[in-house]
Coordinates of C-alpha atoms and ligand atoms in Angstrom, one line a residue:
X1 CA -83.9 -27.3 -17.6
X2 CA -82.6 -24.3 -15.6
X3 CA -78.9 -24.6 -14.3
X4 CA -78.7 -24.6 -10.7
X5 CA -76.4 -21.8 -10.4
X6 CA -78.4 -19.6 -12.5
X7 CA -81.4 -20.4 -10.7
X8 CA -79.8 -19.5 -7.3
X9 CA -78.7 -16.1 -8.7
X10 CA -81.9 -15.2 -10.0
X11 CA -84.0 -16.7 -7.1
X12 CA -82.5 -14.2 -4.6
X13 CA -81.9 -10.9 -6.0
X14 CA -82.9 -8.9 -2.8
X15 CA -80.8 -10.7 -0.5
X16 CA -77.8 -10.9 -2.7
X17 CA -78.0 -7.0 -2.9
X18 CA -78.5 -6.8 0.7
X19 CA -75.5 -9.1 1.3
X20 CA -73.3 -6.7 -1.1
X21 CA -74.5 -3.6 0.8
X22 CA -73.1 -5.3 4.0
X23 CA -70.0 -6.2 2.6
X24 CA -69.5 -2.6 1.3
X25 CA -70.2 -1.2 4.9
X26 CA -67.6 -3.7 6.3
X27 CA -65.0 -2.6 3.5
X28 CA -65.5 1.1 4.5
X29 CA -65.2 0.7 8.1
X30 CA -62.0 -1.8 7.5
X31 CA -60.3 0.8 5.1
X32 CA -61.1 3.6 7.5
X33 CA -59.4 1.8 10.5
X34 CA -56.5 0.9 8.4
X35 CA -56.1 4.6 7.3
X36 CA -56.5 5.7 11.1
X37 CA -54.0 3.1 12.3
X38 CA -51.3 4.0 9.2
X39 CA -51.8 7.6 9.7
X40 CA -51.3 7.3 13.6
X41 CA -48.2 5.0 13.2
X42 CA -46.6 7.8 10.9
X43 CA -46.9 10.2 13.6
X44 CA -46.0 8.3 16.7
X45 CA -43.4 5.5 15.2
X46 CA -39.5 6.7 15.6
X47 CA -37.6 6.8 12.4
X48 CA -34.9 4.2 12.0
X49 CA -31.6 5.6 13.3
X50 CA -28.9 6.6 10.6
X51 CA -26.4 3.8 10.9
X52 CA -23.3 6.3 10.7
X53 CA -20.7 3.7 10.4
X54 CA -18.2 3.1 7.5
X55 CA -17.3 -0.1 5.6
X56 CA -14.0 -1.9 6.8
X57 CA -11.1 0.4 5.7
X58 CA -8.9 -1.8 3.7
X59 CA -8.9 -2.0 -0.2
X60 CA -6.9 -4.9 -1.9
X61 CA -5.6 -5.3 -5.6
X62 CA -3.1 -7.7 -7.6
X63 CA -0.3 -5.9 -9.1
X64 CA 1.7 -8.5 -11.2
X65 CA 2.1 -11.5 -8.7
X66 CA 2.3 -9.4 -5.7
X67 CA -0.8 -8.5 -3.5
X68 CA -1.3 -5.0 -2.5
X69 CA -3.4 -3.8 0.2
X70 CA -4.1 -0.2 1.3
X71 CA -5.4 0.2 4.9
X72 CA -7.0 3.5 6.1
X73 CA -5.7 4.6 9.4
X74 CA -8.5 7.1 9.6
X75 CA -9.0 10.6 8.5
X76 CA -8.9 13.8 10.2
X77 CA -10.3 17.2 9.4
X78 CA -7.9 20.3 9.1
X79 CA -7.5 23.7 7.6
X80 CA -4.8 22.7 5.2
X81 CA -4.6 26.1 3.7
X82 CA -3.2 27.6 6.7
X83 CA -0.2 25.3 6.7
X84 CA 0.3 25.6 2.9
X85 CA 2.9 27.8 1.5
X86 CA 0.3 30.1 -0.2
X87 CA -3.1 30.0 1.8
X88 CA -4.9 32.3 -0.3
X89 CA -4.3 30.5 -3.6
X90 CA -5.2 27.3 -1.7
X91 CA -8.3 28.8 -0.7
X92 CA -9.1 30.1 -4.1
X93 CA -8.4 26.8 -5.7
X94 CA -10.9 24.9 -3.2
X95 CA -13.6 27.5 -4.1
X96 CA -13.3 26.7 -7.7
X97 CA -13.7 23.1 -7.3
X98 CA -16.7 23.5 -4.8
X99 CA -14.5 22.0 -1.8
X100 CA -15.2 22.9 1.6
X101 CA -12.4 23.7 4.3
X102 CA -11.7 22.0 6.6
X103 CA -10.1 19.3 4.4
X104 CA -10.2 15.7 5.2
X105 CA -6.7 14.5 5.3
X106 CA -6.3 10.6 5.0
X107 CA -4.0 8.3 6.5
X108 CA -3.3 5.3 4.6
X109 CA -1.0 2.3 5.3
X110 CA 0.1 0.0 2.3
X111 CA 1.2 -3.8 2.6
X112 CA 2.7 -6.0 0.1
X113 CA 2.4 -9.7 0.0
X114 CA 5.2 -10.7 -2.2
X115 CA 4.4 -14.4 -2.2
X116 CA 7.2 -15.0 0.3
X117 CA 6.9 -11.9 2.9
X118 CA 4.5 -9.5 4.0
X119 CA 6.1 -5.9 3.8
X120 CA 4.4 -3.0 5.4
X121 CA 5.0 0.6 4.4
X122 CA 4.7 2.8 7.2
X123 CA 2.3 2.3 10.1
X124 CA -0.1 5.3 10.6
X125 CA -0.5 7.1 13.8
X126 CA -1.0 4.6 16.5
X127 CA -2.9 5.5 19.7
X128 CA -6.1 6.4 19.9
X129 CA -6.7 7.7 16.4
X130 CA -5.0 5.0 14.8
X131 CA -7.2 2.6 12.7
X132 CA -4.5 0.4 11.2
X133 CA -4.7 -2.7 13.5
X134 CA -8.5 -3.1 13.2
X135 CA -8.3 -2.8 9.5
X136 CA -5.2 -5.4 9.3
X137 CA -7.3 -7.6 11.3
X138 CA -10.4 -7.2 9.2
X139 CA -8.3 -7.8 5.8
X140 CA -7.4 -11.2 7.3
X141 CA -3.7 -10.6 8.6
X142 CA -2.2 -10.5 12.1
X143 CA 0.4 -8.0 13.3
X144 CA 2.6 -11.1 14.2
X145 CA 2.7 -12.1 10.6
X146 CA 4.2 -8.9 9.2
X147 CA 8.0 -9.9 8.4
X148 CA 9.4 -6.2 7.5
X149 CA 8.1 -2.5 8.0
X150 CA 9.5 0.2 5.4
X151 CA 9.5 3.6 7.0
X152 CA 9.3 6.4 4.5
X153 CA 10.1 8.9 7.1
X154 CA 9.9 9.3 11.1
X155 CA 7.1 11.9 11.2
X156 CA 4.5 10.7 13.9
X157 CA 1.7 9.8 11.4
X158 CA 4.0 7.4 9.8
X159 CA 6.0 5.5 12.8
X160 CA 3.3 6.4 15.4
X161 CA 1.7 2.8 15.1
X162 CA 4.8 0.9 15.7
X163 CA 5.1 0.7 19.3
X164 CA 2.5 1.2 22.1
X165 CA 4.1 2.2 25.6
X166 CA 7.5 1.0 24.6
X167 CA 6.0 -2.5 23.3
X168 CA 6.6 -3.4 19.6
X169 CA 3.2 -3.7 18.0
X170 CA 4.6 -5.9 15.2
X171 CA 6.8 -8.4 17.4
X172 CA 8.3 -10.2 14.3
X173 CA 8.9 -7.2 12.1
X174 CA 12.3 -5.7 11.0
X175 CA 11.9 -2.1 10.6
X176 CA 13.9 -0.3 7.8
X177 CA 14.7 3.4 7.2
X178 CA 17.5 5.3 5.6
X179 CA 20.4 6.0 7.6
X180 CA 20.1 9.7 7.2
X181 CA 16.5 9.6 8.6
X182 CA 17.8 7.7 11.4
X183 CA 20.6 10.1 12.2
X184 CA 18.3 13.1 11.8
X185 CA 15.4 12.0 14.1
X186 CA 17.2 9.3 16.5
X187 CA 20.8 10.6 16.9
X188 CA 20.5 14.4 16.8
X189 CA 20.5 16.1 20.5
X190 CA 17.3 17.5 21.2
X191 CA 18.5 20.9 21.9
X192 CA 20.5 21.0 18.3
X193 CA 17.2 21.1 16.4
X194 CA 16.9 24.6 14.7
X195 CA 13.0 24.2 14.8
X196 CA 11.5 23.3 18.4
X197 CA 8.8 21.3 16.6
X198 CA 11.3 18.9 15.4
X199 CA 12.6 18.0 18.8
X200 CA 8.8 17.1 19.4
X201 CA 8.8 14.9 16.5
X202 CA 12.2 13.2 17.4
X203 CA 10.9 12.4 20.8
X204 CA 7.7 10.7 19.2
X205 CA 10.1 8.9 16.6
X206 CA 12.3 7.6 19.4
X207 CA 9.6 6.2 21.5
X208 CA 8.0 4.5 18.6
X209 CA 11.4 3.2 16.7
X210 CA 13.8 2.5 19.7
X211 CA 12.2 -0.6 20.9
X212 CA 13.0 -2.2 17.4
X213 CA 16.3 -0.8 17.7
X214 CA 16.9 -2.5 21.3
X215 CA 15.5 -5.8 19.9
X216 CA 18.1 -5.9 17.2
X217 CA 15.1 -5.5 14.7
X218 CA 16.0 -2.1 12.9
X219 CA 18.1 -1.9 9.8
X220 CA 19.2 1.1 7.8
X221 CA 20.2 1.5 4.2
X222 CA 22.1 4.1 2.4
X223 CA 21.1 5.2 -1.1
X224 CA 18.9 3.1 -3.7
X225 CA 18.9 -0.4 -2.2
X226 CA 17.4 -3.6 -3.1
X227 CA 15.3 -4.7 0.2
X228 CA 13.6 -7.7 -1.0
X229 CA 13.0 -9.3 -4.5
X230 CA 10.8 -6.6 -6.2
X231 CA 11.1 -3.8 -3.6
X232 CA 13.8 -1.4 -3.7
X233 CA 14.2 2.1 -1.7
X234 CA 14.8 5.4 -3.5
X235 CA 16.2 8.5 -1.8
X236 CA 13.7 11.3 -2.0
X237 CA 15.0 13.8 0.6
X238 CA 13.2 17.3 1.0
X239 CA 10.1 16.5 3.3
X240 CA 12.5 15.1 5.9
X241 CA 16.2 14.7 5.4
X242 CA 16.2 11.0 5.0
X243 CA 12.9 10.7 3.2
X244 CA 12.6 7.4 1.0
X245 CA 10.0 6.1 -1.6
X246 CA 10.0 2.4 -2.2
X247 CA 9.2 1.0 -5.5
X248 CA 7.7 -2.4 -6.0
X249 CA 7.8 -4.2 -9.3
X250 CA 6.3 -7.6 -10.1
X251 CA 6.3 -8.7 -13.9
X252 CA 5.8 -5.5 -15.8
X253 CA 3.6 -3.7 -13.2
X254 CA 4.9 -1.2 -10.5
X255 CA 3.9 0.7 -7.4
X256 CA 5.6 3.7 -6.2
X257 CA 5.1 4.3 -2.5
X258 CA 5.8 8.1 -2.2
X259 CA 5.5 9.0 1.3
X260 CA 4.9 12.4 2.0
X261 CA 5.8 13.8 -1.3
X262 CA 2.2 15.1 -1.2
X263 CA -0.3 16.2 1.3
X264 CA -3.1 17.7 -0.5
X265 CA -3.6 16.1 -3.8
X266 CA -6.4 18.4 -4.9
X267 CA -3.9 21.5 -5.1
X268 CA -0.5 20.0 -5.0
X269 CA -0.9 17.6 -8.3
X270 CA -2.0 20.8 -10.5
X271 CA 0.3 23.1 -8.8
X272 CA 3.3 21.1 -7.3
X273 CA 5.3 24.2 -6.4
X274 CA 3.0 24.6 -3.0
X275 CA 4.6 23.4 -0.2
X276 CA 3.5 22.3 3.4
X277 CA 4.8 23.6 6.8
X278 CA 6.1 20.1 7.8
X279 CA 8.6 20.3 5.2
X280 CA 12.0 20.3 6.8
X281 CA 13.4 21.6 3.5
X282 CA 10.5 23.2 1.4
X283 CA 12.7 23.8 -1.6
X284 CA 14.2 20.5 -1.9
X285 CA 10.7 18.9 -1.0
X286 CA 9.1 20.7 -4.1
X287 CA 12.0 19.7 -6.5
X288 CA 11.7 16.1 -5.4
X289 CA 7.9 16.2 -5.7
X290 CA 8.4 17.4 -9.5
X291 CA 11.0 14.7 -10.1
X292 CA 9.2 11.9 -8.8
X293 CA 5.9 12.5 -10.3
X294 CA 7.7 12.8 -13.7
X295 CA 9.5 9.6 -13.2
X296 CA 6.0 8.1 -12.1
X297 CA 4.1 9.6 -15.3
X298 CA 6.7 8.4 -17.9
X299 CA 7.1 5.0 -16.3
X300 CA 3.2 4.4 -15.6
X301 CA 4.0 3.6 -11.9
X302 CA 0.8 3.2 -9.7
X303 CA 1.4 5.9 -6.9
X304 CA 0.5 5.0 -3.2
X305 CA 0.1 8.1 -1.2
X306 CA -0.6 8.1 2.4
X307 CA -2.2 11.5 2.4
X308 CA -4.3 11.1 -0.9
X309 CA -7.9 10.2 -0.3
X310 CA -8.1 6.5 0.6
X311 CA -6.9 4.3 -1.0
X312 CA -4.7 6.6 -2.6
X313 CA -3.7 4.5 -5.4
X314 CA -3.7 5.9 -8.9
X315 CA -1.9 7.1 -12.1
X316 CA -0.4 10.3 -13.0
X317 CA 0.3 12.1 -16.4
X318 CA 2.0 15.4 -17.0
X319 CA -0.3 18.3 -17.7
X320 CA 1.4 21.9 -18.2
X321 CA 3.3 22.5 -15.0
X322 CA 1.5 20.0 -13.1
X323 CA 0.2 16.7 -13.1
X324 CA -3.2 15.1 -13.4
X325 CA -4.4 12.3 -11.0
X326 CA -6.5 9.4 -12.2
X327 CA -7.6 7.0 -9.4
X328 CA -7.3 3.3 -9.9
X329 CA -10.5 1.8 -11.0
X330 CA -12.4 0.2 -8.2
X331 CA -12.4 -3.4 -8.2
X332 CA -15.3 -5.0 -6.2
X333 CA -13.6 -8.2 -6.4
X334 CA -9.7 -8.9 -6.4
X335 CA -8.9 -10.0 -9.8
X336 CA -5.7 -11.2 -11.4
X337 CA -3.4 -8.4 -12.5
X338 CA -3.8 -7.8 -16.3
Ligands
ZN1 ZN1 2.6 12.3 7.0

């Protein structure tokens, strides 16, 4: 007895062949159409636009029991060689490192949550360029929650975010700066500045700091001062007459907020004798840079630098006449401090 399936197959050999031919024809037509459509679509469809946006500008890590957040206040391109003490050397160093000019200058602001208070270090540029408030909010905090703001110095890219049109941007924050910084920028007669640029800086400093002075929310300190549990000021005069660094310590970990002790990490870490036109006293600024960096490398402080490429956090080790910069290792999740 023959199996029905076999019977059927054998019984219609010609029809089956014809059927296969039909199928083949349809496959050929189908594939041709598909090809035509796909070739056509490659030519006609618009490419996906480039997104050209960046991730939110904050970076967070635990340091001992304290939470440290770095905020980007944005970046701006500048020909930094032109404003440094040895432009030819800076240009040749950039060339050796395959770095392009203009240089992308970072503006970073830092926030420490001590477990009791929220303490911010500087406020960035403010105005249309300032990105601090946007990034503060994206990081989960509001300006009204900030308890204190420690000012490293009163240049516009550090106090510019304090006030907007005479209104305090951080309504509950007490602003701290050294007495000598306040004397130089807030209390000197504008016509007494030996450099006309400084009178302009002073006007901007006053517009930003005075609303806090008038509200009784401005305090000064003299010399090294313990401002909060785990946070102290250190006089680091040079870049400005009352420039201050701040040292944060929790358990055996520490962060040194260095303000404008450095502007161009790529050349001033290996060559700390290079100075910048913004230094009020370049020789003092140079000496202070070396002293502060030696201390940081010996004690193992994490450096927090407002103008070091965001987030501007890393360690230093001495290397010959200069210093080697090692950025903190990126953590995708905020982990407990080791
Ligand atoms: Zn600065």
